[in-house]
């Protein structure tokens, strides 16, 4: 796969991700949800931390939430730069299309969430008890690097009380699937899933790669 095709994939994922986030941010109040199907809802939440809403400050009292948010955003930027270099490297080495596709959508997803963290605090006002405005006159809800990631996809596939005869969880209320996520998260998860499930196909050597012996026989003196 060429760099041009990988760039198109990245652009498409980013476009879908950002359009969906901007629409939700400018049409929903924080906490508002709409039931599409019994197993699928559009539910607007904002995530100012890591996965599952975790914060760096949850692990130490030595740093404030504001500083922890900055550290997390900067870490994400460094990680995306690293993924970008990896993507360019595998394309130059003509690795498998499966590997390039997986890295490309991981890169797009990570970049999509970084855009939220870096710029959304400046571009939008608060969504609490109101629908946010784009480029409000009074300014945004946070400084640069301190924006929240917009999540909206919720799949409450099943919920209920577990059978009494089940060990540990018997008789307890259980809900699957609780996390709310976005298109960028889906891209990252899909890319990682491809690398795990199709590991051999993704990391196989290119058929165009020649060993020294093959080169000697194909180019006799």
Tab-separated table of N, CA and C in Angstrom, residues 101-179:
chain	number	residue	atom	x	y	z
A	101	UNK	N	-2.525	-0.782	6.728
A	101	UNK	CA	-3.903	-0.370	6.991
A	101	UNK	C	-4.154	-0.266	8.492
A	102	UNK	N	-3.693	-1.263	9.252
A	102	UNK	CA	-3.908	-1.276	10.703
A	102	UNK	C	-3.235	-0.080	11.363
A	103	UNK	N	-1.984	0.182	10.992
A	103	UNK	CA	-1.265	1.310	11.589
A	103	UNK	C	-1.917	2.627	11.182
A	104	UNK	N	-2.375	2.712	9.940
A	104	UNK	CA	-2.993	3.947	9.447
A	104	UNK	C	-4.245	4.301	10.242
A	105	UNK	N	-5.109	3.323	10.526
A	105	UNK	CA	-6.341	3.648	11.255
A	105	UNK	C	-6.056	3.877	12.742
A	106	UNK	N	-5.012	3.221	13.285
A	106	UNK	CA	-4.607	3.518	14.662
A	106	UNK	C	-4.114	4.960	14.746
A	107	UNK	N	-3.289	5.361	13.774
A	107	UNK	CA	-2.772	6.721	13.720
A	107	UNK	C	-3.916	7.737	13.601
A	108	UNK	N	-4.863	7.451	12.701
A	108	UNK	CA	-5.996	8.357	12.503
A	108	UNK	C	-6.827	8.498	13.772
A	109	UNK	N	-7.077	7.376	14.440
A	109	UNK	CA	-7.870	7.412	15.666
A	109	UNK	C	-7.173	8.187	16.771
A	110	UNK	N	-5.878	7.935	16.948
A	110	UNK	CA	-5.122	8.646	17.980
A	110	UNK	C	-5.064	10.138	17.680
A	111	UNK	N	-4.868	10.484	16.418
A	111	UNK	CA	-4.824	11.891	16.026
A	111	UNK	C	-6.186	12.561	16.230
A	112	UNK	N	-7.264	11.831	15.939
A	112	UNK	CA	-8.603	12.373	16.132
A	112	UNK	C	-8.862	12.768	17.567
A	113	UNK	N	-8.463	11.923	18.518
A	113	UNK	CA	-8.660	12.241	19.935
A	113	UNK	C	-7.734	13.353	20.409
A	114	UNK	N	-6.545	13.444	19.806
A	114	UNK	CA	-5.626	14.516	20.160
A	114	UNK	C	-6.199	15.875	19.756
A	115	UNK	N	-6.855	15.930	18.598
A	115	UNK	CA	-7.459	17.190	18.164
A	115	UNK	C	-8.456	17.699	19.202
A	116	UNK	N	-9.222	16.778	19.798
A	116	UNK	CA	-10.147	17.156	20.870
A	116	UNK	C	-9.377	17.746	22.050
A	117	UNK	N	-8.370	17.023	22.492
A	117	UNK	CA	-7.628	17.422	23.685
A	117	UNK	C	-6.912	18.756	23.501
A	118	UNK	N	-6.370	18.969	22.319
A	118	UNK	CA	-5.579	20.173	22.076
A	118	UNK	C	-6.463	21.390	21.794
A	119	UNK	N	-7.484	21.241	20.933
A	119	UNK	CA	-8.196	22.404	20.410
A	119	UNK	C	-9.626	22.607	20.891
A	120	UNK	N	-10.331	21.557	21.316
A	120	UNK	CA	-11.756	21.703	21.601
A	120	UNK	C	-12.037	22.679	22.746
A	121	UNK	N	-11.118	22.773	23.703
A	121	UNK	CA	-11.309	23.721	24.800
A	121	UNK	C	-11.328	25.158	24.332
A	122	UNK	N	-10.617	25.425	23.234
A	122	UNK	CA	-10.581	26.768	22.659
A	122	UNK	C	-11.735	27.021	21.704
A	123	UNK	N	-12.171	25.967	20.999
A	123	UNK	CA	-13.148	26.128	19.924
A	123	UNK	C	-14.594	26.148	20.391
A	124	UNK	N	-14.873	25.550	21.559
A	124	UNK	CA	-16.256	25.433	22.026
A	124	UNK	C	-16.389	25.950	23.457
A	125	UNK	N	-17.594	26.396	23.812
A	125	UNK	CA	-17.862	26.698	25.216
A	125	UNK	C	-18.432	25.455	25.896
A	126	UNK	N	-18.754	25.586	27.144
A	126	UNK	CA	-19.182	24.442	27.952
A	126	UNK	C	-20.494	23.851	27.448
A	127	UNK	N	-20.653	22.539	27.656
A	127	UNK	CA	-21.873	21.843	27.226
A	127	UNK	C	-22.802	21.522	28.384
A	128	UNK	N	-22.464	21.977	29.589
A	128	UNK	CA	-23.283	21.693	30.757
A	128	UNK	C	-24.556	22.551	30.734
A	129	UNK	N	-25.696	21.890	30.672
A	129	UNK	CA	-27.007	22.547	30.674
A	129	UNK	C	-27.218	23.445	29.459
A	130	UNK	N	-26.451	23.230	28.417
A	130	UNK	CA	-26.615	24.014	27.196
A	130	UNK	C	-25.958	23.289	26.030
A	131	UNK	N	-26.351	23.667	24.809
A	131	UNK	CA	-25.685	23.169	23.617
A	131	UNK	C	-24.519	24.108	23.328
A	132	UNK	N	-23.344	23.559	23.151
A	132	UNK	CA	-22.142	24.373	22.965
A	132	UNK	C	-22.176	25.123	21.642
A	133	UNK	N	-21.497	26.261	21.609
A	133	UNK	CA	-21.349	27.063	20.403
A	133	UNK	C	-19.924	26.938	19.871
A	134	UNK	N	-19.794	26.994	18.560
A	134	UNK	CA	-18.472	26.953	17.931
A	134	UNK	C	-17.896	28.364	17.883
A	135	UNK	N	-16.672	28.524	18.359
A	135	UNK	CA	-15.986	29.814	18.436
A	135	UNK	C	-16.842	30.867	19.153
A	136	UNK	N	-17.209	30.607	20.400
A	136	UNK	CA	-18.038	31.558	21.146
A	136	UNK	C	-17.286	32.861	21.424
A	137	UNK	N	-18.020	33.976	21.482
A	137	UNK	CA	-17.405	35.281	21.712
A	137	UNK	C	-16.722	35.357	23.069
A	138	UNK	N	-17.291	34.677	24.054
A	138	UNK	CA	-16.717	34.735	25.405
A	138	UNK	C	-15.516	33.800	25.573
A	139	UNK	N	-15.197	33.075	24.535
A	139	UNK	CA	-14.054	32.165	24.608
A	139	UNK	C	-14.468	30.740	24.928
A	140	UNK	N	-13.536	29.817	24.795
A	140	UNK	CA	-13.827	28.417	25.033
A	140	UNK	C	-13.839	28.036	26.498
A	141	UNK	N	-14.079	26.755	26.763
A	141	UNK	CA	-14.209	26.275	28.135
A	141	UNK	C	-12.885	25.900	28.776
A	142	UNK	N	-11.794	25.873	27.996
A	142	UNK	CA	-10.501	25.475	28.558
A	142	UNK	C	-9.357	26.049	27.725
A	143	UNK	N	-8.154	25.955	28.288
A	143	UNK	CA	-6.966	26.400	27.578
A	143	UNK	C	-6.561	25.365	26.531
A	144	UNK	N	-5.637	25.758	25.667
A	144	UNK	CA	-5.082	24.819	24.709
A	144	UNK	C	-4.433	23.653	25.455
A	145	UNK	N	-4.547	22.453	24.906
A	145	UNK	CA	-4.053	21.199	25.497
A	145	UNK	C	-4.935	20.678	26.642
A	146	UNK	N	-6.020	21.380	26.962
A	146	UNK	CA	-6.847	20.948	28.097
A	146	UNK	C	-8.294	20.655	27.695
A	147	UNK	N	-8.528	20.391	26.418
A	147	UNK	CA	-9.875	20.057	25.980
A	147	UNK	C	-10.265	18.636	26.349
A	148	UNK	N	-11.569	18.370	26.313
A	148	UNK	CA	-12.088	17.034	26.611
A	148	UNK	C	-12.397	16.285	25.319
A	149	UNK	N	-12.221	14.979	25.353
A	149	UNK	CA	-12.537	14.135	24.203
A	149	UNK	C	-14.044	13.870	24.175
A	150	UNK	N	-14.651	14.066	23.020
A	150	UNK	CA	-16.093	13.870	22.863
A	150	UNK	C	-16.399	12.410	22.538
A	151	UNK	N	-17.251	11.798	23.337
A	151	UNK	CA	-17.700	10.420	23.110
A	151	UNK	C	-19.208	10.418	22.917
A	152	UNK	N	-19.684	9.465	22.101
A	152	UNK	CA	-21.137	9.463	21.841
A	152	UNK	C	-21.733	8.094	21.495
A	153	UNK	N	-20.942	7.093	21.227
A	153	UNK	CA	-21.469	5.796	20.798
A	153	UNK	C	-21.632	4.868	21.991
A	154	UNK	N	-22.869	4.448	22.233
A	154	UNK	CA	-23.151	3.597	23.386
A	154	UNK	C	-23.964	2.385	22.926
A	155	UNK	N	-23.490	1.204	23.292
A	155	UNK	CA	-24.158	-0.034	22.893
A	155	UNK	C	-24.578	-0.831	24.135
A	156	UNK	N	-25.702	-0.472	24.757
A	156	UNK	CA	-26.199	-1.229	25.916
A	156	UNK	C	-26.892	-2.508	25.449
A	157	UNK	N	-26.097	-3.463	25.008
A	157	UNK	CA	-26.629	-4.659	24.356
A	157	UNK	C	-27.514	-5.488	25.284
A	158	UNK	N	-27.096	-5.601	26.548
A	158	UNK	CA	-27.896	-6.408	27.479
A	158	UNK	C	-27.660	-5.934	28.899
A	159	UNK	N	-28.706	-5.971	29.698
A	159	UNK	CA	-28.573	-5.678	31.129
A	159	UNK	C	-29.627	-6.478	31.879
A	160	UNK	N	-29.292	-6.874	33.104
A	160	UNK	CA	-30.226	-7.648	33.902
A	160	UNK	C	-29.536	-8.282	35.092
A	161	UNK	N	-30.284	-9.045	35.845
A	161	UNK	CA	-29.745	-9.722	37.026
A	161	UNK	C	-29.243	-11.095	36.606
A	162	UNK	N	-28.020	-11.409	36.984
A	162	UNK	CA	-27.411	-12.684	36.623
A	162	UNK	C	-28.056	-13.821	37.408
A	163	UNK	N	-28.136	-15.021	36.820
A	163	UNK	CA	-28.712	-16.180	37.519
A	163	UNK	C	-28.031	-16.441	38.858
A	164	UNK	N	-28.820	-16.837	39.840
A	164	UNK	CA	-28.311	-17.045	41.196
A	164	UNK	C	-27.240	-18.126	41.270
A	165	UNK	N	-27.296	-19.119	40.363
A	165	UNK	CA	-26.366	-20.246	40.461
A	165	UNK	C	-24.974	-19.954	39.897
A	166	UNK	N	-24.768	-18.764	39.334
A	166	UNK	CA	-23.450	-18.420	38.805
A	166	UNK	C	-22.521	-17.998	39.946
A	167	UNK	N	-21.290	-18.517	39.972
A	167	UNK	CA	-20.356	-18.140	41.043
A	167	UNK	C	-19.966	-16.672	40.941
A	168	UNK	N	-19.774	-16.038	42.081
A	168	UNK	CA	-19.302	-14.656	42.226
A	168	UNK	C	-20.303	-13.600	41.748
A	169	UNK	N	-20.853	-13.766	40.548
A	169	UNK	CA	-21.729	-12.722	39.998
A	169	UNK	C	-23.204	-13.093	40.073
A	170	UNK	N	-23.525	-14.256	40.625
A	170	UNK	CA	-24.914	-14.702	40.709
A	170	UNK	C	-25.775	-13.755	41.529
A	171	UNK	N	-26.922	-13.373	40.981
A	171	UNK	CA	-27.846	-12.493	41.681
A	171	UNK	C	-27.513	-11.022	41.579
A	172	UNK	N	-26.402	-10.694	40.907
A	172	UNK	CA	-25.985	-9.292	40.791
A	172	UNK	C	-26.429	-8.708	39.451
A	173	UNK	N	-26.658	-7.403	39.464
A	173	UNK	CA	-27.040	-6.708	38.229
A	173	UNK	C	-25.823	-6.569	37.334
A	174	UNK	N	-25.994	-6.842	36.053
A	174	UNK	CA	-24.877	-6.781	35.116
A	174	UNK	C	-25.325	-6.091	33.832
A	175	UNK	N	-24.466	-5.238	33.303
A	175	UNK	CA	-24.787	-4.513	32.077
A	175	UNK	C	-23.655	-4.666	31.069
A	176	UNK	N	-24.016	-5.003	29.848
A	176	UNK	CA	-23.039	-5.145	28.778
A	176	UNK	C	-23.593	-4.448	27.519
A	177	UNK	N	-23.052	-3.402	27.079
A	177	UNK	CA	-21.700	-2.914	27.176
A	177	UNK	C	-21.784	-1.470	27.655
A	178	UNK	N	-21.169	-1.096	28.780
A	178	UNK	CA	-21.365	0.216	29.387
A	178	UNK	C	-20.542	1.361	28.787
A	179	UNK	N	-19.286	1.140	28.400
A	179	UNK	CA	-18.458	2.268	27.936
A	179	UNK	C	-19.071	3.015	26.755
